């Protein structure tokens, strides 16, 4: 059986959007489901909590956090919503939530709703792209912080522009006076990432992207001094102590939010083990190889387009975006029609997004262990042909 379940007739260069899960982790998830379905009552009421605790402590080691600091959620969006919803209790008119114009749309929406409910204001920091240095990010964000700022929501790795942001510096400058919520949807498994060392109040991180866990596995980290105020977006038994988790507030609140299929969480350690086995240097080797191929891809694309690299190498992980010239293919809203053309004519899955508005487009390439330089050459050939370059 092959390690990846991906369609071999397609060139997959979009790991960043939805990840891909290795067969051993999918097999483990299937095994867990079979056990669950053989006796749901016993499984949910007796076996589930210890299995969850075990899975969480393995994942905690991978992201550099203690178990008590982590709740599983289904995705980064849910993590962000949980924190924002919880903070509504202490936000008031005139307070400010700083975001950036590279933030993920869904999370920006969640911040807008929290602002509308509380009278707080969302203040976007404008960050250029292309840019010359990480300093431009820090300066822009810190320039928007005032004594009314209660929260900064910032990405670890941005979605449209695919930039690794200088988080350590930003968190160090603001915490603990200004709470920082890091949207690290792409970070674990792509870049070096240690939650405790980072020191942010809140971090939401997907396991189903670069850790390659089954879909529906993500983490919410909350620093100890903020922990007691944070509740899941869906309130359930834990609110009045009705769920018998023993690992502290986050476990009591997040370990049960209604009946669901938690096997993606439980199979996350199997994904970590399977991926570590792909490279002689384990995860360090996987991350390094993915980044090296991504930089190769980025360089080949900027050569083709005849432009400078839009960001320094130090801001690139395993995804990179390049601005496309204006083309007759413009006209999409979120996705440029070139994306469908590359899929339909060339069998290539890659992101082509309108950003910052429909008059401009970014091509974003992701590289994972299943990619080779041949995939990139084919992408370059396809883009050259379609854009007449
Ligand atoms: C920066 C960022 N935040 C949040 C998300 C949302 O992730 P999910 O759909 O798993 O909630 C994404 C998805 O690509 C993302 O890139």
mmCIF file of N, CA, C and O in Angstrom, residues 305-343:
data_model
loop_
_atom_site.group_PDB
_atom_site.id
_atom_site.type_symbol
_atom_site.label_atom_id
_atom_site.label_comp_id
_atom_site.label_asym_id
_atom_site.label_seq_id
_atom_site.Cartn_x
_atom_site.Cartn_y
_atom_site.Cartn_z
ATOM 1 N N UNK A 305 8.924 34.530 -14.014
ATOM 2 C CA UNK A 305 8.142 35.770 -14.062
ATOM 3 C C UNK A 305 9.028 37.006 -14.250
ATOM 4 O O UNK A 305 8.513 38.111 -14.483
ATOM 5 N N UNK A 306 10.347 36.810 -14.107
ATOM 6 C CA UNK A 306 11.264 37.935 -14.261
ATOM 7 C C UNK A 306 11.102 38.972 -13.159
ATOM 8 O O UNK A 306 11.184 40.171 -13.404
ATOM 9 N N UNK A 307 10.879 38.480 -11.932
ATOM 10 C CA UNK A 307 10.711 39.416 -10.809
ATOM 11 C C UNK A 307 11.707 39.061 -9.705
ATOM 12 O O UNK A 307 12.305 37.985 -9.710
ATOM 13 N N UNK A 308 11.850 39.976 -8.743
ATOM 14 C CA UNK A 308 12.658 39.691 -7.560
ATOM 15 C C UNK A 308 11.861 38.789 -6.634
ATOM 16 O O UNK A 308 10.622 38.816 -6.648
ATOM 17 N N UNK A 309 12.553 38.013 -5.804
ATOM 18 C CA UNK A 309 11.852 37.241 -4.774
ATOM 19 C C UNK A 309 11.045 38.219 -3.918
ATOM 20 O O UNK A 309 11.583 39.236 -3.478
ATOM 21 N N UNK A 310 9.752 37.939 -3.697
ATOM 22 C CA UNK A 310 8.920 38.929 -3.005
ATOM 23 C C UNK A 310 9.139 39.012 -1.495
ATOM 24 O O UNK A 310 8.577 39.891 -0.836
ATOM 25 N N UNK A 311 9.943 38.091 -0.937
ATOM 26 C CA UNK A 311 10.211 38.125 0.506
ATOM 27 C C UNK A 311 11.577 37.488 0.740
ATOM 28 O O UNK A 311 12.009 36.639 -0.048
ATOM 29 N N UNK A 312 12.265 37.861 1.828
ATOM 30 C CA UNK A 312 13.557 37.227 2.098
ATOM 31 C C UNK A 312 13.400 35.731 2.395
ATOM 32 O O UNK A 312 12.357 35.309 2.905
ATOM 33 N N UNK A 313 14.451 34.953 2.091
ATOM 34 C CA UNK A 313 14.384 33.499 2.314
ATOM 35 C C UNK A 313 14.024 33.160 3.762
ATOM 36 O O UNK A 313 13.347 32.177 4.027
ATOM 37 N N UNK A 314 14.471 33.964 4.687
ATOM 38 C CA UNK A 314 14.210 33.699 6.109
ATOM 39 C C UNK A 314 12.735 33.761 6.462
ATOM 40 O O UNK A 314 12.339 33.337 7.548
ATOM 41 N N UNK A 315 11.893 34.289 5.565
ATOM 42 C CA UNK A 315 10.453 34.344 5.853
ATOM 43 C C UNK A 315 9.690 33.257 5.097
ATOM 44 O O UNK A 315 8.462 33.320 4.995
ATOM 45 N N UNK A 316 10.414 32.276 4.577
ATOM 46 C CA UNK A 316 9.754 31.209 3.813
ATOM 47 C C UNK A 316 9.867 29.882 4.563
ATOM 48 O O UNK A 316 10.934 29.504 5.048
ATOM 49 N N UNK A 317 8.739 29.175 4.649
ATOM 50 C CA UNK A 317 8.733 27.818 5.191
ATOM 51 C C UNK A 317 8.532 26.850 4.045
ATOM 52 O O UNK A 317 9.315 26.834 3.090
ATOM 53 N N UNK A 318 7.455 26.076 4.093
ATOM 54 C CA UNK A 318 7.185 25.129 3.003
ATOM 55 C C UNK A 318 6.053 25.602 2.099
ATOM 56 O O UNK A 318 5.509 24.816 1.329
ATOM 57 N N UNK A 319 5.663 26.876 2.222
ATOM 58 C CA UNK A 319 4.775 27.480 1.223
ATOM 59 C C UNK A 319 5.356 28.830 0.829
ATOM 60 O O UNK A 319 5.960 29.518 1.651
ATOM 61 N N UNK A 320 5.157 29.184 -0.432
ATOM 62 C CA UNK A 320 5.664 30.476 -0.906
ATOM 63 C C UNK A 320 4.692 31.011 -1.941
ATOM 64 O O UNK A 320 4.160 30.262 -2.764
ATOM 65 N N UNK A 321 4.462 32.319 -1.871
ATOM 66 C CA UNK A 321 3.588 32.979 -2.850
ATOM 67 C C UNK A 321 4.391 33.918 -3.722
ATOM 68 O O UNK A 321 5.324 34.568 -3.241
ATOM 69 N N UNK A 322 4.005 33.967 -4.992
ATOM 70 C CA UNK A 322 4.614 34.956 -5.898
ATOM 71 C C UNK A 322 3.485 35.735 -6.583
ATOM 72 O O UNK A 322 2.457 35.155 -6.929
ATOM 73 N N UNK A 323 3.694 37.046 -6.748
ATOM 74 C CA UNK A 323 2.658 37.828 -7.446
ATOM 75 C C UNK A 323 2.692 37.511 -8.932
ATOM 76 O O UNK A 323 3.763 37.439 -9.531
ATOM 77 N N UNK A 324 1.524 37.332 -9.517
ATOM 78 C CA UNK A 324 1.425 37.073 -10.956
ATOM 79 C C UNK A 324 1.209 38.394 -11.684
ATOM 80 O O UNK A 324 0.587 39.316 -11.148
ATOM 81 N N UNK A 325 1.724 38.468 -12.917
ATOM 82 C CA UNK A 325 1.411 39.661 -13.706
ATOM 83 C C UNK A 325 -0.077 39.684 -14.019
ATOM 84 O O UNK A 325 -0.737 38.644 -13.964
ATOM 85 N N UNK A 326 -0.595 40.851 -14.344
ATOM 86 C CA UNK A 326 -2.012 40.912 -14.746
ATOM 87 C C UNK A 326 -2.169 40.083 -16.008
ATOM 88 O O UNK A 326 -1.330 40.089 -16.887
ATOM 89 N N UNK A 327 -3.224 39.321 -16.067
ATOM 90 C CA UNK A 327 -3.404 38.412 -17.202
ATOM 91 C C UNK A 327 -4.854 38.455 -17.658
ATOM 92 O O UNK A 327 -5.737 38.885 -16.918
ATOM 93 N N UNK A 328 -5.107 37.962 -18.886
ATOM 94 C CA UNK A 328 -6.495 37.900 -19.364
ATOM 95 C C UNK A 328 -7.331 36.939 -18.525
ATOM 96 O O UNK A 328 -8.534 36.862 -18.671
ATOM 97 N N UNK A 329 -6.641 36.186 -17.634
ATOM 98 C CA UNK A 329 -7.374 35.208 -16.835
ATOM 99 C C UNK A 329 -7.973 35.824 -15.578
ATOM 100 O O UNK A 329 -8.592 35.140 -14.780
ATOM 101 N N UNK A 330 -7.760 37.110 -15.378
ATOM 102 C CA UNK A 330 -8.355 37.737 -14.199
ATOM 103 C C UNK A 330 -9.870 37.631 -14.234
ATOM 104 O O UNK A 330 -10.456 37.421 -15.279
ATOM 105 N N UNK A 331 -10.492 37.809 -13.104
ATOM 106 C CA UNK A 331 -11.948 37.825 -13.105
ATOM 107 C C UNK A 331 -12.559 37.018 -11.981
ATOM 108 O O UNK A 331 -13.731 37.137 -11.699
ATOM 109 N N UNK A 332 -11.756 36.158 -11.316
ATOM 110 C CA UNK A 332 -12.311 35.393 -10.201
ATOM 111 C C UNK A 332 -12.504 36.302 -9.006
ATOM 112 O O UNK A 332 -12.081 37.449 -9.020
ATOM 113 N N UNK A 333 -13.150 35.798 -7.984
ATOM 114 C CA UNK A 333 -13.300 36.604 -6.783
ATOM 115 C C UNK A 333 -12.225 36.206 -5.784
ATOM 116 O O UNK A 333 -11.244 36.915 -5.597
ATOM 117 N N UNK A 334 -12.363 35.005 -5.176
ATOM 118 C CA UNK A 334 -11.292 34.575 -4.271
ATOM 119 C C UNK A 334 -10.225 33.845 -5.074
ATOM 120 O O UNK A 334 -9.037 34.086 -4.937
ATOM 121 N N UNK A 335 -10.652 32.927 -5.929
ATOM 122 C CA UNK A 335 -9.693 32.138 -6.687
ATOM 123 C C UNK A 335 -9.612 32.658 -8.109
ATOM 124 O O UNK A 335 -10.626 32.867 -8.770
ATOM 125 N N UNK A 336 -8.386 32.833 -8.590
ATOM 126 C CA UNK A 336 -8.195 33.260 -9.970
ATOM 127 C C UNK A 336 -8.550 32.093 -10.890
ATOM 128 O O UNK A 336 -8.238 30.935 -10.580
ATOM 129 N N UNK A 337 -9.182 32.367 -12.056
ATOM 130 C CA UNK A 337 -9.543 31.275 -12.979
ATOM 131 C C UNK A 337 -8.338 30.447 -13.426
ATOM 132 O O UNK A 337 -8.503 29.304 -13.853
ATOM 133 N N UNK A 338 -7.128 30.996 -13.322
ATOM 134 C CA UNK A 338 -5.938 30.209 -13.669
ATOM 135 C C UNK A 338 -5.853 28.933 -12.828
ATOM 136 O O UNK A 338 -5.354 27.898 -13.282
ATOM 137 N N UNK A 339 -6.376 28.994 -11.613
ATOM 138 C CA UNK A 339 -6.316 27.817 -10.732
ATOM 139 C C UNK A 339 -7.080 26.640 -11.350
ATOM 140 O O UNK A 339 -6.592 25.508 -11.383
ATOM 141 N N UNK A 340 -8.268 26.924 -11.865
ATOM 142 C CA UNK A 340 -9.069 25.862 -12.497
ATOM 143 C C UNK A 340 -8.417 25.386 -13.787
ATOM 144 O O UNK A 340 -8.433 24.193 -14.116
ATOM 145 N N UNK A 341 -7.800 26.315 -14.530
ATOM 146 C CA UNK A 341 -7.131 25.929 -15.775
ATOM 147 C C UNK A 341 -5.973 24.973 -15.482
ATOM 148 O O UNK A 341 -5.783 23.972 -16.181
ATOM 149 N N UNK A 342 -5.202 25.287 -14.449
ATOM 150 C CA UNK A 342 -4.066 24.414 -14.111
ATOM 151 C C UNK A 342 -4.562 23.030 -13.691
ATOM 152 O O UNK A 342 -3.952 22.011 -14.009
ATOM 153 N N UNK A 343 -5.689 22.990 -13.019
ATOM 154 C CA UNK A 343 -6.260 21.701 -12.622
ATOM 155 C C UNK A 343 -6.781 20.946 -13.846
ATOM 156 O O UNK A 343 -6.424 19.784 -14.077
#
